[in-house]
mmCIF file with all atom_site columns, C-alpha atoms and ligand atoms in Angstrom:
data_model
loop_
_atom_site.group_PDB
_atom_site.id
_atom_site.type_symbol
_atom_site.label_atom_id
_atom_site.label_alt_id
_atom_site.label_comp_id
_atom_site.label_asym_id
_atom_site.label_entity_id
_atom_site.label_seq_id
_atom_site.pdbx_PDB_ins_code
_atom_site.Cartn_x
_atom_site.Cartn_y
_atom_site.Cartn_z
_atom_site.occupancy
_atom_site.B_iso_or_equiv
_atom_site.pdbx_formal_charge
_atom_site.auth_seq_id
_atom_site.auth_comp_id
_atom_site.auth_asym_id
_atom_site.auth_atom_id
_atom_site.pdbx_PDB_model_num
ATOM   1   C  CA  . MET A 1 1   ? 0.003   -0.031  -0.021  1.00 0.00 ? 1   MET A CA  1
ATOM   2   C  CA  . ARG A 1 2   ? 1.331   3.402   -0.947  1.00 0.00 ? 2   ARG A CA  1
ATOM   3   C  CA  . ILE A 1 3   ? 0.622   6.673   0.789   1.00 0.00 ? 3   ILE A CA  1
ATOM   4   C  CA  . LEU A 1 4   ? 1.132   10.364  -0.031  1.00 0.00 ? 4   LEU A CA  1
ATOM   5   C  CA  . ILE A 1 5   ? 1.803   12.723  2.849   1.00 0.00 ? 5   ILE A CA  1
ATOM   6   C  CA  . VAL A 1 6   ? 1.462   16.464  2.109   1.00 0.00 ? 6   VAL A CA  1
ATOM   7   C  CA  . GLU A 1 7   ? 2.754   18.313  5.157   1.00 0.00 ? 7   GLU A CA  1
ATOM   8   C  CA  . ASP A 1 8   ? 4.966   21.453  5.201   1.00 0.00 ? 8   ASP A CA  1
ATOM   9   C  CA  . GLU A 1 9   ? 6.258   21.117  8.764   1.00 0.00 ? 9   GLU A CA  1
ATOM   10  C  CA  . PRO A 1 10  ? 9.569   19.338  8.060   1.00 0.00 ? 10  PRO A CA  1
ATOM   11  C  CA  . THR A 1 11  ? 9.894   17.555  11.378  1.00 0.00 ? 11  THR A CA  1
ATOM   12  C  CA  . LEU A 1 12  ? 6.298   16.341  11.505  1.00 0.00 ? 12  LEU A CA  1
ATOM   13  C  CA  . GLY A 1 13  ? 6.368   15.343  7.846   1.00 0.00 ? 13  GLY A CA  1
ATOM   14  C  CA  . GLN A 1 14  ? 9.592   13.301  8.152   1.00 0.00 ? 14  GLN A CA  1
ATOM   15  C  CA  . GLN A 1 15  ? 8.420   11.726  11.401  1.00 0.00 ? 15  GLN A CA  1
ATOM   16  C  CA  . LEU A 1 16  ? 5.126   10.655  9.764   1.00 0.00 ? 16  LEU A CA  1
ATOM   17  C  CA  . LYS A 1 17  ? 6.984   9.269   6.743   1.00 0.00 ? 17  LYS A CA  1
ATOM   18  C  CA  . THR A 1 18  ? 9.275   7.161   8.945   1.00 0.00 ? 18  THR A CA  1
ATOM   19  C  CA  . THR A 1 19  ? 6.431   5.876   11.113  1.00 0.00 ? 19  THR A CA  1
ATOM   20  C  CA  . MET A 1 20  ? 4.351   4.914   8.081   1.00 0.00 ? 20  MET A CA  1
ATOM   21  C  CA  . GLU A 1 21  ? 7.301   3.177   6.441   1.00 0.00 ? 21  GLU A CA  1
ATOM   22  C  CA  . ASN A 1 22  ? 7.899   1.211   9.626   1.00 0.00 ? 22  ASN A CA  1
ATOM   23  C  CA  . ALA A 1 23  ? 4.229   0.252   9.559   1.00 0.00 ? 23  ALA A CA  1
ATOM   24  C  CA  . GLY A 1 24  ? 4.750   -1.318  6.133   1.00 0.00 ? 24  GLY A CA  1
ATOM   25  C  CA  . TYR A 1 25  ? 3.698   1.377   3.689   1.00 0.00 ? 25  TYR A CA  1
ATOM   26  C  CA  . ALA A 1 26  ? 5.518   2.856   0.743   1.00 0.00 ? 26  ALA A CA  1
ATOM   27  C  CA  . VAL A 1 27  ? 5.431   6.619   1.426   1.00 0.00 ? 27  VAL A CA  1
ATOM   28  C  CA  . ASP A 1 28  ? 6.026   9.778   -0.620  1.00 0.00 ? 28  ASP A CA  1
ATOM   29  C  CA  . LEU A 1 29  ? 6.333   13.099  1.223   1.00 0.00 ? 29  LEU A CA  1
ATOM   30  C  CA  . SER A 1 30  ? 5.491   16.413  -0.356  1.00 0.00 ? 30  SER A CA  1
ATOM   31  C  CA  . THR A 1 31  ? 5.973   19.760  1.409   1.00 0.00 ? 31  THR A CA  1
ATOM   32  C  CA  . ASP A 1 32  ? 3.735   22.156  -0.578  1.00 0.00 ? 32  ASP A CA  1
ATOM   33  C  CA  . GLY A 1 33  ? 0.336   22.166  -2.199  1.00 0.00 ? 33  GLY A CA  1
ATOM   34  C  CA  . GLU A 1 34  ? 1.538   22.515  -5.769  1.00 0.00 ? 34  GLU A CA  1
ATOM   35  C  CA  . ASP A 1 35  ? 3.855   19.532  -5.669  1.00 0.00 ? 35  ASP A CA  1
ATOM   36  C  CA  . GLY A 1 36  ? 1.431   17.528  -3.528  1.00 0.00 ? 36  GLY A CA  1
ATOM   37  C  CA  . HIS A 1 37  ? -1.398  18.087  -6.066  1.00 0.00 ? 37  HIS A CA  1
ATOM   38  C  CA  . PHE A 1 38  ? 0.871   17.035  -8.905  1.00 0.00 ? 38  PHE A CA  1
ATOM   39  C  CA  . LEU A 1 39  ? 1.957   13.839  -7.183  1.00 0.00 ? 39  LEU A CA  1
ATOM   40  C  CA  . GLY A 1 40  ? -1.630  12.938  -6.211  1.00 0.00 ? 40  GLY A CA  1
ATOM   41  C  CA  . SER A 1 41  ? -2.777  13.456  -9.811  1.00 0.00 ? 41  SER A CA  1
ATOM   42  C  CA  . ASN A 1 42  ? 0.061   11.568  -11.443 1.00 0.00 ? 42  ASN A CA  1
ATOM   43  C  CA  . GLU A 1 43  ? 1.073   8.752   -9.112  1.00 0.00 ? 43  GLU A CA  1
ATOM   44  C  CA  . SER A 1 44  ? -0.987  5.866   -7.672  1.00 0.00 ? 44  SER A CA  1
ATOM   45  C  CA  . TYR A 1 45  ? -1.891  6.133   -3.979  1.00 0.00 ? 45  TYR A CA  1
ATOM   46  C  CA  . ASP A 1 46  ? -4.025  4.022   -1.690  1.00 0.00 ? 46  ASP A CA  1
ATOM   47  C  CA  . ALA A 1 47  ? -4.551  6.932   0.727   1.00 0.00 ? 47  ALA A CA  1
ATOM   48  C  CA  . VAL A 1 48  ? -3.458  10.528  1.238   1.00 0.00 ? 48  VAL A CA  1
ATOM   49  C  CA  . ILE A 1 49  ? -2.651  12.462  4.409   1.00 0.00 ? 49  ILE A CA  1
ATOM   50  C  CA  . LEU A 1 50  ? -3.219  16.131  3.618   1.00 0.00 ? 50  LEU A CA  1
ATOM   51  C  CA  . ASP A 1 51  ? -2.378  19.120  5.791   1.00 0.00 ? 51  ASP A CA  1
ATOM   52  C  CA  . LEU A 1 52  ? -4.694  22.061  5.153   1.00 0.00 ? 52  LEU A CA  1
ATOM   53  C  CA  . GLY A 1 53  ? -2.320  24.926  5.781   1.00 0.00 ? 53  GLY A CA  1
ATOM   54  C  CA  . LEU A 1 54  ? 0.213   24.558  2.951   1.00 0.00 ? 54  LEU A CA  1
ATOM   55  C  CA  . PRO A 1 55  ? 2.472   26.828  0.941   1.00 0.00 ? 55  PRO A CA  1
ATOM   56  C  CA  . LYS A 1 56  ? 1.740   27.633  -2.732  1.00 0.00 ? 56  LYS A CA  1
ATOM   57  C  CA  . VAL A 1 57  ? -1.720  26.001  -2.836  1.00 0.00 ? 57  VAL A CA  1
ATOM   58  C  CA  . ASP A 1 58  ? -3.765  25.381  0.309   1.00 0.00 ? 58  ASP A CA  1
ATOM   59  C  CA  . GLY A 1 59  ? -4.962  21.902  1.203   1.00 0.00 ? 59  GLY A CA  1
ATOM   60  C  CA  . LEU A 1 60  ? -8.666  22.496  0.593   1.00 0.00 ? 60  LEU A CA  1
ATOM   61  C  CA  . THR A 1 61  ? -7.933  23.673  -2.957  1.00 0.00 ? 61  THR A CA  1
ATOM   62  C  CA  . VAL A 1 62  ? -5.727  20.669  -3.546  1.00 0.00 ? 62  VAL A CA  1
ATOM   63  C  CA  . LEU A 1 63  ? -8.478  18.307  -2.369  1.00 0.00 ? 63  LEU A CA  1
ATOM   64  C  CA  . ASP A 1 64  ? -11.093 20.102  -4.393  1.00 0.00 ? 64  ASP A CA  1
ATOM   65  C  CA  . ARG A 1 65  ? -8.946  19.799  -7.538  1.00 0.00 ? 65  ARG A CA  1
ATOM   66  C  CA  . TRP A 1 66  ? -8.355  16.093  -7.028  1.00 0.00 ? 66  TRP A CA  1
ATOM   67  C  CA  . ARG A 1 67  ? -12.075 15.399  -6.581  1.00 0.00 ? 67  ARG A CA  1
ATOM   68  C  CA  . LYS A 1 68  ? -12.923 17.454  -9.663  1.00 0.00 ? 68  LYS A CA  1
ATOM   69  C  CA  . GLU A 1 69  ? -10.330 15.397  -11.570 1.00 0.00 ? 69  GLU A CA  1
ATOM   70  C  CA  . GLY A 1 70  ? -12.299 12.344  -10.489 1.00 0.00 ? 70  GLY A CA  1
ATOM   71  C  CA  . LEU A 1 71  ? -9.652  10.955  -8.126  1.00 0.00 ? 71  LEU A CA  1
ATOM   72  C  CA  . LYS A 1 72  ? -11.258 8.799   -5.486  1.00 0.00 ? 72  LYS A CA  1
ATOM   73  C  CA  . PHE A 1 73  ? -8.413  7.773   -3.136  1.00 0.00 ? 73  PHE A CA  1
ATOM   74  C  CA  . PRO A 1 74  ? -9.284  8.254   0.533   1.00 0.00 ? 74  PRO A CA  1
ATOM   75  C  CA  . VAL A 1 75  ? -7.992  11.501  2.041   1.00 0.00 ? 75  VAL A CA  1
ATOM   76  C  CA  . LEU A 1 76  ? -7.399  12.172  5.716   1.00 0.00 ? 76  LEU A CA  1
ATOM   77  C  CA  . VAL A 1 77  ? -7.159  15.895  6.409   1.00 0.00 ? 77  VAL A CA  1
ATOM   78  C  CA  . LEU A 1 78  ? -4.992  17.350  9.164   1.00 0.00 ? 78  LEU A CA  1
ATOM   79  C  CA  . THR A 1 79  ? -6.516  20.455  10.719  1.00 0.00 ? 79  THR A CA  1
ATOM   80  C  CA  . ALA A 1 80  ? -5.386  22.997  13.254  1.00 0.00 ? 80  ALA A CA  1
ATOM   81  C  CA  . ARG A 1 81  ? -6.576  22.393  16.773  1.00 0.00 ? 81  ARG A CA  1
ATOM   82  C  CA  . ASP A 1 82  ? -10.192 23.417  17.360  1.00 0.00 ? 82  ASP A CA  1
ATOM   83  C  CA  . GLY A 1 83  ? -10.487 24.286  13.668  1.00 0.00 ? 83  GLY A CA  1
ATOM   84  C  CA  . TRP A 1 84  ? -14.121 23.028  13.426  1.00 0.00 ? 84  TRP A CA  1
ATOM   85  C  CA  . SER A 1 85  ? -14.737 25.136  10.361  1.00 0.00 ? 85  SER A CA  1
ATOM   86  C  CA  . ASP A 1 86  ? -11.717 23.480  8.743   1.00 0.00 ? 86  ASP A CA  1
ATOM   87  C  CA  . LYS A 1 87  ? -13.176 20.103  9.489   1.00 0.00 ? 87  LYS A CA  1
ATOM   88  C  CA  . VAL A 1 88  ? -16.508 21.011  7.913   1.00 0.00 ? 88  VAL A CA  1
ATOM   89  C  CA  . ALA A 1 89  ? -14.833 22.558  4.896   1.00 0.00 ? 89  ALA A CA  1
ATOM   90  C  CA  . GLY A 1 90  ? -12.554 19.503  4.541   1.00 0.00 ? 90  GLY A CA  1
ATOM   91  C  CA  . LEU A 1 91  ? -15.417 17.046  4.640   1.00 0.00 ? 91  LEU A CA  1
ATOM   92  C  CA  . ASP A 1 92  ? -17.419 19.180  2.174   1.00 0.00 ? 92  ASP A CA  1
ATOM   93  C  CA  . ALA A 1 93  ? -14.398 19.217  -0.199  1.00 0.00 ? 93  ALA A CA  1
ATOM   94  C  CA  . GLY A 1 94  ? -14.315 15.427  -0.195  1.00 0.00 ? 94  GLY A CA  1
ATOM   95  C  CA  . ALA A 1 95  ? -12.166 14.395  2.778   1.00 0.00 ? 95  ALA A CA  1
ATOM   96  C  CA  . ASP A 1 96  ? -12.944 10.944  4.202   1.00 0.00 ? 96  ASP A CA  1
ATOM   97  C  CA  . ASP A 1 97  ? -11.677 11.673  7.666   1.00 0.00 ? 97  ASP A CA  1
ATOM   98  C  CA  . TYR A 1 98  ? -9.860  14.349  9.650   1.00 0.00 ? 98  TYR A CA  1
ATOM   99  C  CA  . LEU A 1 99  ? -7.562  14.613  12.627  1.00 0.00 ? 99  LEU A CA  1
ATOM   100 C  CA  . ALA A 1 100 ? -6.781  17.792  14.570  1.00 0.00 ? 100 ALA A CA  1
ATOM   101 C  CA  . LYS A 1 101 ? -3.217  18.684  15.492  1.00 0.00 ? 101 LYS A CA  1
ATOM   102 C  CA  . PRO A 1 102 ? -1.568  17.702  17.778  1.00 0.00 ? 102 PRO A CA  1
ATOM   103 C  CA  . PHE A 1 103 ? -2.478  14.044  17.446  1.00 0.00 ? 103 PHE A CA  1
ATOM   104 C  CA  . GLN A 1 104 ? -1.134  10.644  18.458  1.00 0.00 ? 104 GLN A CA  1
ATOM   105 C  CA  . THR A 1 105 ? 0.619   8.930   15.572  1.00 0.00 ? 105 THR A CA  1
ATOM   106 C  CA  . GLU A 1 106 ? -1.064  5.666   16.558  1.00 0.00 ? 106 GLU A CA  1
ATOM   107 C  CA  . GLU A 1 107 ? -4.425  7.223   16.004  1.00 0.00 ? 107 GLU A CA  1
ATOM   108 C  CA  . LEU A 1 108 ? -3.402  8.509   12.613  1.00 0.00 ? 108 LEU A CA  1
ATOM   109 C  CA  . ILE A 1 109 ? -2.186  5.099   11.529  1.00 0.00 ? 109 ILE A CA  1
ATOM   110 C  CA  . ALA A 1 110 ? -5.329  3.378   12.790  1.00 0.00 ? 110 ALA A CA  1
ATOM   111 C  CA  . ARG A 1 111 ? -7.566  5.879   10.951  1.00 0.00 ? 111 ARG A CA  1
ATOM   112 C  CA  . LEU A 1 112 ? -5.547  5.536   7.780   1.00 0.00 ? 112 LEU A CA  1
ATOM   113 C  CA  . ARG A 1 113 ? -5.684  1.769   7.954   1.00 0.00 ? 113 ARG A CA  1
ATOM   114 C  CA  . ALA A 1 114 ? -9.487  1.911   8.308   1.00 0.00 ? 114 ALA A CA  1
ATOM   115 C  CA  . LEU A 1 115 ? -9.752  4.215   5.283   1.00 0.00 ? 115 LEU A CA  1
ATOM   116 C  CA  . ILE A 1 116 ? -7.612  1.944   3.140   1.00 0.00 ? 116 ILE A CA  1
ATOM   117 C  CA  . ARG A 1 117 ? -9.575  -1.106  4.328   1.00 0.00 ? 117 ARG A CA  1
ATOM   118 C  CA  . ARG A 1 118 ? -12.881 0.471   3.552   1.00 0.00 ? 118 ARG A CA  1
ATOM   119 C  CA  . ALA A 1 119 ? -11.711 1.771   0.179   1.00 0.00 ? 119 ALA A CA  1
ATOM   120 C  CA  . SER A 1 120 ? -10.761 -1.789  -0.801  1.00 0.00 ? 120 SER A CA  1
ATOM   121 C  CA  . GLY A 1 121 ? -14.024 -3.215  0.573   1.00 0.00 ? 121 GLY A CA  1
ATOM   122 C  CA  . ASN A 1 122 ? -12.595 -5.124  3.532   1.00 0.00 ? 122 ASN A CA  1
ATOM   123 C  CA  . ALA A 1 123 ? -14.512 -5.082  6.793   1.00 0.00 ? 123 ALA A CA  1
ATOM   124 C  CA  . SER A 1 124 ? -11.711 -6.292  9.084   1.00 0.00 ? 124 SER A CA  1
ATOM   125 C  CA  . SER A 1 125 ? -8.008  -5.522  9.373   1.00 0.00 ? 125 SER A CA  1
ATOM   126 C  CA  . GLU A 1 126 ? -7.473  -9.332  9.584   1.00 0.00 ? 126 GLU A CA  1
ATOM   127 C  CA  . LEU A 1 127 ? -7.232  -10.440 5.973   1.00 0.00 ? 127 LEU A CA  1
ATOM   128 C  CA  . THR A 1 128 ? -7.365  -14.098 5.089   1.00 0.00 ? 128 THR A CA  1
ATOM   129 C  CA  . ALA A 1 129 ? -6.851  -16.264 2.058   1.00 0.00 ? 129 ALA A CA  1
ATOM   130 C  CA  . GLY A 1 130 ? -7.097  -19.970 2.761   1.00 0.00 ? 130 GLY A CA  1
ATOM   131 C  CA  . ALA A 1 131 ? -4.578  -20.809 5.486   1.00 0.00 ? 131 ALA A CA  1
ATOM   132 C  CA  . VAL A 1 132 ? -2.803  -17.440 5.107   1.00 0.00 ? 132 VAL A CA  1
ATOM   133 C  CA  . ARG A 1 133 ? -3.711  -14.632 7.538   1.00 0.00 ? 133 ARG A CA  1
ATOM   134 C  CA  . LEU A 1 134 ? -2.431  -11.085 7.438   1.00 0.00 ? 134 LEU A CA  1
ATOM   135 C  CA  . ASP A 1 135 ? -3.032  -8.727  10.321  1.00 0.00 ? 135 ASP A CA  1
ATOM   136 C  CA  . ALA A 1 136 ? -2.753  -5.161  8.996   1.00 0.00 ? 136 ALA A CA  1
ATOM   137 C  CA  . ARG A 1 137 ? -2.637  -3.812  12.556  1.00 0.00 ? 137 ARG A CA  1
ATOM   138 C  CA  . SER A 1 138 ? 0.443   -5.753  13.679  1.00 0.00 ? 138 SER A CA  1
ATOM   139 C  CA  . GLY A 1 139 ? 1.920   -6.450  10.284  1.00 0.00 ? 139 GLY A CA  1
ATOM   140 C  CA  . ARG A 1 140 ? 2.044   -10.152 11.108  1.00 0.00 ? 140 ARG A CA  1
ATOM   141 C  CA  . VAL A 1 141 ? 1.515   -12.949 8.607   1.00 0.00 ? 141 VAL A CA  1
ATOM   142 C  CA  . THR A 1 142 ? 0.658   -16.477 9.608   1.00 0.00 ? 142 THR A CA  1
ATOM   143 C  CA  . LEU A 1 143 ? 0.254   -19.765 7.731   1.00 0.00 ? 143 LEU A CA  1
ATOM   144 C  CA  . ASP A 1 144 ? -2.012  -22.261 9.494   1.00 0.00 ? 144 ASP A CA  1
ATOM   145 C  CA  . GLY A 1 145 ? -1.514  -20.165 12.618  1.00 0.00 ? 145 GLY A CA  1
ATOM   146 C  CA  . SER A 1 146 ? 2.273   -20.241 12.532  1.00 0.00 ? 146 SER A CA  1
ATOM   147 C  CA  . PRO A 1 147 ? 4.110   -16.917 12.093  1.00 0.00 ? 147 PRO A CA  1
ATOM   148 C  CA  . VAL A 1 148 ? 5.870   -16.460 8.705   1.00 0.00 ? 148 VAL A CA  1
ATOM   149 C  CA  . LYS A 1 149 ? 8.659   -13.896 8.335   1.00 0.00 ? 149 LYS A CA  1
ATOM   150 C  CA  . LEU A 1 150 ? 8.457   -11.745 5.214   1.00 0.00 ? 150 LEU A CA  1
ATOM   151 C  CA  . THR A 1 151 ? 10.733  -8.987  4.102   1.00 0.00 ? 151 THR A CA  1
ATOM   152 C  CA  . ALA A 1 152 ? 9.293   -5.456  3.948   1.00 0.00 ? 152 ALA A CA  1
ATOM   153 C  CA  . GLN A 1 153 ? 8.802   -5.651  0.183   1.00 0.00 ? 153 GLN A CA  1
ATOM   154 C  CA  . GLU A 1 154 ? 7.295   -9.147  0.334   1.00 0.00 ? 154 GLU A CA  1
ATOM   155 C  CA  . TYR A 1 155 ? 4.827   -7.879  2.972   1.00 0.00 ? 155 TYR A CA  1
ATOM   156 C  CA  . LYS A 1 156 ? 3.877   -4.868  0.846   1.00 0.00 ? 156 LYS A CA  1
ATOM   157 C  CA  . LEU A 1 157 ? 3.217   -7.047  -2.168  1.00 0.00 ? 157 LEU A CA  1
ATOM   158 C  CA  . LEU A 1 158 ? 1.230   -9.648  -0.223  1.00 0.00 ? 158 LEU A CA  1
ATOM   159 C  CA  . SER A 1 159 ? -0.736  -6.961  1.593   1.00 0.00 ? 159 SER A CA  1
ATOM   160 C  CA  . TYR A 1 160 ? -1.709  -5.267  -1.662  1.00 0.00 ? 160 TYR A CA  1
ATOM   161 C  CA  . LEU A 1 161 ? -2.854  -8.558  -3.199  1.00 0.00 ? 161 LEU A CA  1
ATOM   162 C  CA  . MET A 1 162 ? -4.768  -9.465  0.009   1.00 0.00 ? 162 MET A CA  1
ATOM   163 C  CA  . HIS A 1 163 ? -6.537  -6.141  0.047   1.00 0.00 ? 163 HIS A CA  1
ATOM   164 C  CA  . HIS A 1 164 ? -7.557  -6.859  -3.585  1.00 0.00 ? 164 HIS A CA  1
ATOM   165 C  CA  . LYS A 1 165 ? -8.316  -10.559 -3.193  1.00 0.00 ? 165 LYS A CA  1
ATOM   166 C  CA  . GLY A 1 166 ? -10.056 -12.155 -6.158  1.00 0.00 ? 166 GLY A CA  1
ATOM   167 C  CA  . LYS A 1 167 ? -9.005  -9.387  -8.551  1.00 0.00 ? 167 LYS A CA  1
ATOM   168 C  CA  . VAL A 1 168 ? -6.323  -9.619  -11.205 1.00 0.00 ? 168 VAL A CA  1
ATOM   169 C  CA  . VAL A 1 169 ? -3.532  -7.159  -10.364 1.00 0.00 ? 169 VAL A CA  1
ATOM   170 C  CA  . SER A 1 170 ? -1.088  -6.261  -13.059 1.00 0.00 ? 170 SER A CA  1
ATOM   171 C  CA  . ARG A 1 171 ? 2.616   -6.074  -12.494 1.00 0.00 ? 171 ARG A CA  1
ATOM   172 C  CA  . THR A 1 172 ? 2.527   -2.314  -13.210 1.00 0.00 ? 172 THR A CA  1
ATOM   173 C  CA  . GLU A 1 173 ? -0.159  -1.821  -10.619 1.00 0.00 ? 173 GLU A CA  1
ATOM   174 C  CA  . LEU A 1 174 ? 1.908   -3.710  -8.038  1.00 0.00 ? 174 LEU A CA  1
ATOM   175 C  CA  . ILE A 1 175 ? 4.978   -1.619  -8.815  1.00 0.00 ? 175 ILE A CA  1
ATOM   176 C  CA  . GLU A 1 176 ? 2.971   1.602   -8.457  1.00 0.00 ? 176 GLU A CA  1
ATOM   177 C  CA  . HIS A 1 177 ? 1.603   0.555   -5.101  1.00 0.00 ? 177 HIS A CA  1
ATOM   178 C  CA  . ILE A 1 178 ? 4.571   -0.998  -3.300  1.00 0.00 ? 178 ILE A CA  1
ATOM   179 C  CA  . TYR A 1 179 ? 7.351   1.430   -4.143  1.00 0.00 ? 179 TYR A CA  1
ATOM   180 C  CA  . ASP A 1 180 ? 7.703   5.093   -3.294  1.00 0.00 ? 180 ASP A CA  1
ATOM   181 C  CA  . GLN A 1 181 ? 8.711   7.494   -6.107  1.00 0.00 ? 181 GLN A CA  1
ATOM   182 C  CA  . ASP A 1 182 ? 12.418  7.503   -5.172  1.00 0.00 ? 182 ASP A CA  1
ATOM   183 C  CA  . PHE A 1 183 ? 12.738  3.767   -5.464  1.00 0.00 ? 183 PHE A CA  1
ATOM   184 C  CA  . ASP A 1 184 ? 14.597  2.347   -8.401  1.00 0.00 ? 184 ASP A CA  1
ATOM   185 C  CA  . ARG A 1 185 ? 11.762  0.350   -9.886  1.00 0.00 ? 185 ARG A CA  1
ATOM   186 C  CA  . ASP A 1 186 ? 12.396  -2.850  -11.753 1.00 0.00 ? 186 ASP A CA  1
ATOM   187 C  CA  . SER A 1 187 ? 9.413   -4.907  -12.843 1.00 0.00 ? 187 SER A CA  1
ATOM   188 C  CA  . ASN A 1 188 ? 11.442  -8.137  -12.727 1.00 0.00 ? 188 ASN A CA  1
ATOM   189 C  CA  . THR A 1 189 ? 11.745  -7.868  -9.003  1.00 0.00 ? 189 THR A CA  1
ATOM   190 C  CA  . ILE A 1 190 ? 7.997   -8.379  -8.699  1.00 0.00 ? 190 ILE A CA  1
ATOM   191 C  CA  . GLU A 1 191 ? 8.415   -11.933 -10.103 1.00 0.00 ? 191 GLU A CA  1
ATOM   192 C  CA  . VAL A 1 192 ? 11.209  -12.474 -7.611  1.00 0.00 ? 192 VAL A CA  1
ATOM   193 C  CA  . PHE A 1 193 ? 9.034   -11.397 -4.678  1.00 0.00 ? 193 PHE A CA  1
ATOM   194 C  CA  . VAL A 1 194 ? 6.167   -13.587 -5.837  1.00 0.00 ? 194 VAL A CA  1
ATOM   195 C  CA  . THR A 1 195 ? 8.467   -16.601 -6.071  1.00 0.00 ? 195 THR A CA  1
ATOM   196 C  CA  . ARG A 1 196 ? 9.774   -15.995 -2.563  1.00 0.00 ? 196 ARG A CA  1
ATOM   197 C  CA  . ILE A 1 197 ? 6.246   -15.484 -1.125  1.00 0.00 ? 197 ILE A CA  1
ATOM   198 C  CA  . ARG A 1 198 ? 5.163   -18.763 -2.811  1.00 0.00 ? 198 ARG A CA  1
ATOM   199 C  CA  . LYS A 1 199 ? 8.107   -20.574 -1.180  1.00 0.00 ? 199 LYS A CA  1
ATOM   200 C  CA  . LYS A 1 200 ? 7.101   -19.253 2.225   1.00 0.00 ? 200 LYS A CA  1
ATOM   201 C  CA  . LEU A 1 201 ? 3.327   -19.560 1.984   1.00 0.00 ? 201 LEU A CA  1
ATOM   202 C  CA  . GLY A 1 202 ? 2.673   -22.237 -0.629  1.00 0.00 ? 202 GLY A CA  1
ATOM   203 C  CA  . GLN A 1 203 ? 2.676   -22.297 -4.442  1.00 0.00 ? 203 GLN A CA  1
ATOM   204 C  CA  . GLU A 1 204 ? -1.107  -22.004 -4.671  1.00 0.00 ? 204 GLU A CA  1
ATOM   205 C  CA  . VAL A 1 205 ? -1.400  -18.746 -2.721  1.00 0.00 ? 205 VAL A CA  1
ATOM   206 C  CA  . ILE A 1 206 ? -0.719  -16.454 -5.665  1.00 0.00 ? 206 ILE A CA  1
ATOM   207 C  CA  . SER A 1 207 ? -1.883  -17.357 -9.187  1.00 0.00 ? 207 SER A CA  1
ATOM   208 C  CA  . THR A 1 208 ? -0.138  -16.059 -12.277 1.00 0.00 ? 208 THR A CA  1
ATOM   209 C  CA  . ILE A 1 209 ? -2.641  -14.895 -14.872 1.00 0.00 ? 209 ILE A CA  1
ATOM   210 C  CA  . ARG A 1 210 ? -0.663  -15.021 -18.104 1.00 0.00 ? 210 ARG A CA  1
ATOM   211 C  CA  . GLY A 1 211 ? -0.235  -11.695 -19.776 1.00 0.00 ? 211 GLY A CA  1
ATOM   212 C  CA  . LEU A 1 212 ? -2.361  -9.921  -17.145 1.00 0.00 ? 212 LEU A CA  1
ATOM   213 C  CA  . GLY A 1 213 ? -0.664  -10.190 -13.780 1.00 0.00 ? 213 GLY A CA  1
ATOM   214 C  CA  . TYR A 1 214 ? -1.341  -11.954 -10.501 1.00 0.00 ? 214 TYR A CA  1
ATOM   215 C  CA  . SER A 1 215 ? -4.331  -12.916 -8.475  1.00 0.00 ? 215 SER A CA  1
ATOM   216 C  CA  . LEU A 1 216 ? -4.806  -14.058 -4.909  1.00 0.00 ? 216 LEU A CA  1
ATOM   217 C  CA  . GLU A 1 217 ? -7.764  -16.397 -4.547  1.00 0.00 ? 217 GLU A CA  1
ATOM   218 C  CA  . ASP A 1 218 ? -9.414  -17.806 -1.488  1.00 0.00 ? 218 ASP A CA  1
ATOM   219 C  CA  . PRO A 1 219 ? -9.567  -21.580 -1.999  1.00 0.00 ? 219 PRO A CA  1
ATOM   220 C  CA  . GLN A 1 220 ? -12.503 -21.705 0.399   1.00 0.00 ? 220 GLN A CA  1
ATOM   221 C  CA  . ALA A 1 221 ? -14.483 -18.985 -1.337  1.00 0.00 ? 221 ALA A CA  1
HETATM 222 CA CA1 . CA  B 2 .   ? 0.866   23.386  7.682   1.00 0.00 ? 301 CA  B CA1 1
#
């Protein structure tokens, strides 16, 4: 899952980026409204954290532009403390949730996780496919109840497929959603990650759909 953070306070922005990366997300950080708007319109994100008070273009305008462009990714807006009118304006402009500063990072992560889950149509943060279980809260993966250790990139790939269970996901889509923009992307590495995940979780867990991509099916479904 890939996230865009648009936040102009350098310390807060960097801290959020590090926290989100440690929680298993690919993260891009933008520090002004113009650049943030550009990234949101041109890259592929599963959710966006958007500060409202931004240089160049303010957050509400950015959000309004994205929605007018038809972009539907979930957006969590960061507002000033007690800025109730900001919250109302944010929700009216198409925000899915908001959080007032200062906030606990844990709450932000939990809210973001819920937004991503709802956007992909999952009711629980425990995702399952056959004997494989992925807990998006703890980042743990188990096979028949036994913990399985995945690398950060393997986890990101599996998590994306599990959030989109039953759908065919192309290699390009996977690349767009598991790497941040600074990453040196190589589509061949996707095949390598899939091979490693199959070794750890079983060959049948991810199906290759020739010429289209990959699909994760639930054998019990
Ligand atoms: Ca700000």
